[in-house]
Amino acid sequence: MTIITATELADLLATDAPVRLLDVRWALTRPDGREAFADGHIPGAVYVDLETELSDPSVTGRGRHPLPSGRDLQASLRRWGIDDGDTVVAYDDWNRAGSSRAWWVLRAAGLTDVRILDGGLAGWLEAGGSVQYGRAAERTGSVTVAHDDLYAGALPVLTAAEAAQIAANGILLDARAPERFRGELEPVDPIAGHIPGSVNLPSTRVLHEDGGFVEPEKLRERFARRGVDGATPLGAYCGSGVTAAVLVVAAASAGIDLALFPGSWSQWSSDPDNPVATGE
């Protein structure tokens, strides 16, 4: 199971099952979600910093959000109170970006029971869920991370060269907004455009207007319109490996496996030897 509804989460929290909630509020224009967390979060949740705990900013040459090491992630997971076998539910308040990044990183590290709250915090509130202020009671977990190198972890990862090969011989999906894909606008990276041969499927197209994921059958139709048939090599990228994870999650819920290029456009465009395409 990849996605959990607010009602399902409330029912799960009412049992004795070990459930750990991660508040991963992050947006491209508002990467620090601590203030939003303090203004109200799901009871029992702990705040997770995507920039420093789900990424390692000290790593160079791998884009704006390099993957953390397994040992660093393990230390974070234990600070968040997670034990082996726990159900981990991540949520956010912006286009399922932060929660999808958390899902991908934790799954790549070897954790198996990781879910995303459908509709995020808004979905929880719409379903009548309450919020808590301040910090949750601290506890120390004992989880063990199986993979220290998440680039060679439990989920498929693409290098820049492999992404180029898939763009040429398979389907490489670009999760960014259409204007960024076409090279008309680039608010973050110094060069605008996309990896030649890639196909644009904005991450917002796999979500309903209320932020919930589109149903699996309709997702399969939307992926099929981009040429995804399950028989060719498949991959996804975005600006820095965050919103592409939304596509990976959506694909997984529809029974499709997408490999992620974590460095994404921020890594690709930093190499002057890499070609750049613009337009459709």
CSV table of C-alpha atoms in Angstrom, one decimal:
chain,number,residue,atom,x,y,z
A,1,MET,CA,0.0,0.0,0.0
A,2,THR,CA,1.4,3.4,-1.0
A,3,ILE,CA,-1.4,5.9,-0.3
A,4,ILE,CA,-3.6,6.1,2.8
A,5,THR,CA,-6.8,8.3,3.1
A,6,ALA,CA,-7.5,10.5,6.1
A,7,THR,CA,-10.3,8.2,7.2
A,8,GLU,CA,-8.0,5.2,7.0
A,9,LEU,CA,-5.3,7.0,8.9
A,10,ALA,CA,-7.7,8.0,11.7
A,11,ASP,CA,-8.9,4.4,12.0
A,12,LEU,CA,-5.3,3.2,12.1
A,13,LEU,CA,-4.4,5.7,14.8
A,14,ALA,CA,-7.3,4.4,16.9
A,15,THR,CA,-5.7,1.0,17.1
A,16,ASP,CA,-2.5,-0.2,18.9
A,17,ALA,CA,-0.6,-0.3,15.6
A,18,PRO,CA,2.8,1.5,15.8
A,19,VAL,CA,2.2,4.4,13.5
A,20,ARG,CA,4.8,7.3,13.1
A,21,LEU,CA,3.7,10.5,11.4
A,22,LEU,CA,6.1,12.7,9.5
A,23,ASP,CA,5.2,16.3,8.7
A,24,VAL,CA,7.2,17.1,5.5
A,25,ARG,CA,6.0,20.6,4.6
A,26,TRP,CA,8.1,22.0,1.8
A,27,ALA,CA,7.5,24.1,-1.3
A,28,LEU,CA,9.9,25.4,-3.9
A,29,THR,CA,9.2,29.0,-2.7
A,30,ARG,CA,8.9,28.0,1.0
A,31,PRO,CA,11.4,25.2,1.7
A,32,ASP,CA,11.3,25.6,5.5
A,33,GLY,CA,8.1,24.4,7.0
A,34,ARG,CA,8.8,24.8,10.7
A,35,GLU,CA,6.6,27.8,11.1
A,36,ALA,CA,3.7,26.0,9.4
A,37,PHE,CA,4.3,23.0,11.6
A,38,ALA,CA,4.2,25.2,14.8
A,39,ASP,CA,0.9,26.7,13.5
A,40,GLY,CA,-0.7,23.2,13.7
A,41,HIS,CA,0.0,19.6,12.7
A,42,ILE,CA,-1.5,16.2,13.0
A,43,PRO,CA,-1.3,15.0,16.6
A,44,GLY,CA,1.9,13.0,17.2
A,45,ALA,CA,3.6,14.1,14.0
A,46,VAL,CA,7.3,15.2,14.0
A,47,TYR,CA,8.7,17.8,11.6
A,48,VAL,CA,11.0,16.6,8.9
A,49,ASP,CA,13.3,19.0,7.1
A,50,LEU,CA,13.5,18.0,3.5
A,51,GLU,CA,16.5,20.3,2.8
A,52,THR,CA,18.8,18.8,5.5
A,53,GLU,CA,17.3,15.4,6.6
A,54,LEU,CA,15.9,14.0,3.3
A,55,SER,CA,18.8,15.6,1.4
A,56,ASP,CA,22.6,16.0,2.0
A,57,PRO,CA,23.5,19.6,1.0
A,58,SER,CA,27.2,18.8,1.5
A,59,VAL,CA,27.3,16.5,-1.5
A,60,THR,CA,28.5,18.2,-4.7
A,61,GLY,CA,27.8,17.4,-8.4
A,62,ARG,CA,24.5,15.6,-7.8
A,63,GLY,CA,22.0,18.5,-8.1
A,64,ARG,CA,20.3,20.7,-5.5
A,65,HIS,CA,18.9,17.9,-3.4
A,66,PRO,CA,21.5,15.0,-3.2
A,67,LEU,CA,20.3,11.9,-1.4
A,68,PRO,CA,21.4,11.5,2.2
A,69,SER,CA,23.5,8.6,3.3
A,70,GLY,CA,21.8,5.7,4.9
A,71,ARG,CA,23.7,6.2,8.1
A,72,ASP,CA,22.6,9.9,8.3
A,73,LEU,CA,19.0,8.9,7.5
A,74,GLN,CA,19.1,6.2,10.1
A,75,ALA,CA,20.1,8.8,12.7
A,76,SER,CA,17.2,11.0,11.6
A,77,LEU,CA,14.7,8.1,11.6
A,78,ARG,CA,15.7,7.2,15.1
A,79,ARG,CA,15.3,10.9,16.2
A,80,TRP,CA,11.8,10.7,14.7
A,81,GLY,CA,11.0,7.7,16.9
A,82,ILE,CA,10.8,5.0,14.3
A,83,ASP,CA,11.4,1.4,15.0
A,84,ASP,CA,11.8,-1.6,12.6
A,85,GLY,CA,8.3,-2.7,11.5
A,86,ASP,CA,6.6,0.7,12.2
A,87,THR,CA,4.0,2.1,9.7
A,88,VAL,CA,5.3,5.4,8.6
A,89,VAL,CA,2.9,8.0,7.2
A,90,ALA,CA,4.2,11.2,5.6
A,91,TYR,CA,2.1,14.2,4.8
A,92,ASP,CA,2.6,17.8,3.5
A,93,ASP,CA,0.6,20.8,2.4
A,94,TRP,CA,1.8,21.4,-1.1
A,95,ASN,CA,1.2,19.1,-4.1
A,96,ARG,CA,2.3,16.0,-2.3
A,97,ALA,CA,6.0,17.0,-3.0
A,98,GLY,CA,7.4,16.7,0.5
A,99,SER,CA,5.6,13.5,1.4
A,100,SER,CA,6.5,11.9,-1.9
A,101,ARG,CA,10.2,12.7,-1.3
A,102,ALA,CA,10.0,11.2,2.1
A,103,TRP,CA,8.3,8.1,0.7
A,104,TRP,CA,10.9,7.7,-2.0
A,105,VAL,CA,13.9,8.2,0.4
A,106,LEU,CA,12.6,5.9,3.1
A,107,ARG,CA,11.7,3.2,0.6
A,108,ALA,CA,15.1,3.5,-1.1
A,109,ALA,CA,16.7,3.0,2.3
A,110,GLY,CA,14.8,-0.3,2.7
A,111,LEU,CA,11.8,0.6,4.8
A,112,THR,CA,8.8,-1.2,3.4
A,113,ASP,CA,5.7,0.2,5.2
A,114,VAL,CA,5.7,3.8,4.1
A,115,ARG,CA,2.6,5.6,3.0
A,116,ILE,CA,1.5,9.0,1.9
A,117,LEU,CA,-1.6,10.8,3.3
A,118,ASP,CA,-3.9,11.4,0.4
A,119,GLY,CA,-4.8,15.1,0.1
A,120,GLY,CA,-2.2,16.0,2.7
A,121,LEU,CA,-3.0,18.1,5.7
A,122,ALA,CA,-6.0,19.7,3.9
A,123,GLY,CA,-7.4,16.3,3.4
A,124,TRP,CA,-7.0,15.5,7.1
A,125,LEU,CA,-8.8,18.7,8.1
A,126,GLU,CA,-11.5,18.2,5.6
A,127,ALA,CA,-12.2,14.7,7.1
A,128,GLY,CA,-12.6,16.3,10.5
A,129,GLY,CA,-9.1,15.6,11.8
A,130,SER,CA,-7.7,17.7,14.7
A,131,VAL,CA,-4.4,19.4,14.9
A,132,GLN,CA,-1.8,19.8,17.7
A,133,TYR,CA,0.4,22.7,18.5
A,134,GLY,CA,3.9,22.6,19.9
A,135,ARG,CA,6.2,19.5,19.7
A,136,ALA,CA,5.2,15.9,20.0
A,137,ALA,CA,6.6,13.9,22.9
A,138,GLU,CA,10.1,12.8,22.1
A,139,ARG,CA,11.0,9.2,21.7
A,140,THR,CA,14.1,7.5,20.3
A,141,GLY,CA,13.6,4.8,17.8
A,142,SER,CA,15.8,1.8,16.9
A,143,VAL,CA,15.2,1.3,13.2
A,144,THR,CA,18.1,-0.1,11.1
A,145,VAL,CA,18.6,1.2,7.6
A,146,ALA,CA,19.7,-1.5,5.2
A,147,HIS,CA,21.3,0.6,2.5
A,148,ASP,CA,24.0,3.2,3.2
A,149,ASP,CA,24.2,4.3,-0.4
A,150,LEU,CA,20.7,5.3,-1.5
A,151,TYR,CA,21.9,5.7,-5.1
A,152,ALA,CA,22.3,1.9,-5.0
A,153,GLY,CA,19.4,1.2,-2.6
A,154,ALA,CA,16.1,-0.6,-2.8
A,155,LEU,CA,14.5,1.6,-5.5
A,156,PRO,CA,15.8,2.1,-9.1
A,157,VAL,CA,17.9,5.2,-9.6
A,158,LEU,CA,19.2,6.7,-12.8
A,159,THR,CA,22.5,8.4,-13.5
A,160,ALA,CA,22.6,11.3,-15.9
A,161,ALA,CA,23.9,8.9,-18.6
A,162,GLU,CA,21.2,6.4,-17.9
A,163,ALA,CA,18.5,9.2,-18.0
A,164,ALA,CA,19.8,10.2,-21.5
A,165,GLN,CA,19.6,6.6,-22.7
A,166,ILE,CA,16.0,6.2,-21.5
A,167,ALA,CA,15.1,9.5,-23.1
A,168,ALA,CA,16.5,8.1,-26.4
A,169,ASN,CA,15.2,4.6,-26.1
A,170,GLY,CA,12.3,4.6,-23.7
A,171,ILE,CA,10.2,7.2,-21.9
A,172,LEU,CA,11.8,9.7,-19.6
A,173,LEU,CA,9.1,11.9,-17.9
A,174,ASP,CA,9.8,15.5,-16.8
A,175,ALA,CA,7.6,16.4,-13.8
A,176,ARG,CA,8.1,20.1,-14.0
A,177,ALA,CA,5.6,22.7,-15.1
A,178,PRO,CA,5.2,23.0,-18.9
A,179,GLU,CA,6.8,26.5,-19.1
A,180,ARG,CA,9.9,25.2,-17.4
A,181,PHE,CA,10.0,22.1,-19.6
A,182,ARG,CA,9.7,24.3,-22.7
A,183,GLY,CA,12.5,26.6,-21.5
A,184,GLU,CA,10.3,29.7,-21.3
A,185,LEU,CA,10.9,30.1,-17.6
A,186,GLU,CA,13.5,28.8,-15.1
A,187,PRO,CA,13.2,30.3,-11.6
A,188,VAL,CA,15.9,28.2,-10.0
A,189,ASP,CA,18.6,26.7,-12.3
A,190,PRO,CA,20.8,28.9,-14.5
A,191,ILE,CA,19.9,27.2,-17.8
A,192,ALA,CA,16.3,26.7,-19.1
A,193,GLY,CA,15.1,23.7,-21.1
A,194,HIS,CA,14.8,19.9,-20.8
A,195,ILE,CA,16.7,16.7,-21.4
A,196,PRO,CA,16.5,16.0,-25.1
A,197,GLY,CA,13.9,13.3,-25.8
A,198,SER,CA,12.1,13.6,-22.5
A,199,VAL,CA,8.3,14.0,-22.3
A,200,ASN,CA,6.5,16.5,-20.1
A,201,LEU,CA,4.1,15.2,-17.5
A,202,PRO,CA,3.7,17.8,-14.7
A,203,SER,CA,3.4,16.2,-11.2
A,204,THR,CA,0.2,18.2,-10.7
A,205,ARG,CA,-1.5,16.2,-13.5
A,206,VAL,CA,-1.5,13.1,-11.4
A,207,LEU,CA,-3.4,14.9,-8.6
A,208,HIS,CA,-7.0,16.1,-8.3
A,209,GLU,CA,-7.6,19.8,-7.6
A,210,ASP,CA,-8.0,19.0,-3.9
A,211,GLY,CA,-4.5,17.4,-3.9
A,212,GLY,CA,-5.6,13.8,-3.7
A,213,PHE,CA,-4.0,11.3,-6.1
A,214,VAL,CA,-6.0,10.5,-9.3
A,215,GLU,CA,-7.5,7.0,-9.2
A,216,PRO,CA,-5.2,4.2,-10.5
A,217,GLU,CA,-7.2,3.4,-13.6
A,218,LYS,CA,-7.2,7.0,-14.7
A,219,LEU,CA,-3.5,7.3,-13.8
A,220,ARG,CA,-2.7,4.4,-16.1
A,221,GLU,CA,-4.6,6.3,-18.9
A,222,ARG,CA,-2.6,9.5,-18.3
A,223,PHE,CA,0.7,7.6,-18.3
A,224,ALA,CA,-0.3,5.8,-21.4
A,225,ARG,CA,-1.0,9.1,-23.2
A,226,ARG,CA,2.7,9.9,-22.5
A,227,GLY,CA,3.7,6.6,-24.1
A,228,VAL,CA,4.1,4.6,-20.9
A,229,ASP,CA,3.1,1.0,-21.6
A,230,GLY,CA,5.3,-0.9,-19.2
A,231,ALA,CA,7.3,-2.5,-22.0
A,232,THR,CA,9.9,0.2,-22.4
A,233,PRO,CA,12.5,1.6,-20.0
A,234,LEU,CA,10.9,4.2,-17.8
A,235,GLY,CA,12.3,7.1,-15.8
A,236,ALA,CA,11.4,10.4,-14.2
A,237,TYR,CA,13.1,13.6,-13.3
A,238,CYS,CA,12.2,17.2,-12.3
A,239,GLY,CA,14.2,20.2,-11.1
A,240,SER,CA,16.0,18.5,-8.3
A,241,GLY,CA,14.5,15.1,-7.6
A,242,VAL,CA,11.5,16.2,-5.4
A,243,THR,CA,8.4,16.5,-7.5
A,244,ALA,CA,9.5,13.7,-9.8
A,245,ALA,CA,8.9,11.5,-6.7
A,246,VAL,CA,5.2,12.4,-7.0
A,247,LEU,CA,5.2,10.8,-10.4
A,248,VAL,CA,7.0,7.7,-9.0
A,249,VAL,CA,4.4,7.4,-6.2
A,250,ALA,CA,1.5,7.8,-8.7
A,251,ALA,CA,3.0,5.3,-11.0
A,252,ALA,CA,3.5,2.8,-8.1
A,253,SER,CA,-0.2,3.2,-7.1
A,254,ALA,CA,-1.1,2.3,-10.7
A,255,GLY,CA,1.3,-0.7,-10.9
A,256,ILE,CA,4.0,1.0,-12.9
A,257,ASP,CA,7.7,1.1,-11.9
A,258,LEU,CA,9.5,4.4,-12.6
A,259,ALA,CA,13.2,4.9,-12.0
A,260,LEU,CA,14.2,8.3,-10.5
A,261,PHE,CA,17.0,10.5,-11.7
A,262,PRO,CA,17.7,12.2,-8.3
A,263,GLY,CA,19.9,14.9,-9.6
A,264,SER,CA,17.4,15.8,-12.3
A,265,TRP,CA,17.6,19.1,-14.2
A,266,SER,CA,19.8,20.8,-11.6
A,267,GLN,CA,22.5,18.2,-12.1
A,268,TRP,CA,22.0,17.8,-15.9
A,269,SER,CA,22.1,21.5,-16.6
A,270,SER,CA,25.2,22.1,-14.5
A,271,ASP,CA,27.3,20.0,-17.0
A,272,PRO,CA,28.1,22.1,-20.1
A,273,ASP,CA,28.7,18.9,-22.1
A,274,ASN,CA,25.1,17.9,-21.7
A,275,PRO,CA,22.7,18.9,-24.5
A,276,VAL,CA,19.7,21.1,-23.8
A,277,ALA,CA,16.4,21.0,-25.6
A,278,THR,CA,13.6,23.7,-25.6
A,279,GLY,CA,10.1,23.9,-26.9
A,280,GLU,CA,7.7,20.9,-26.9
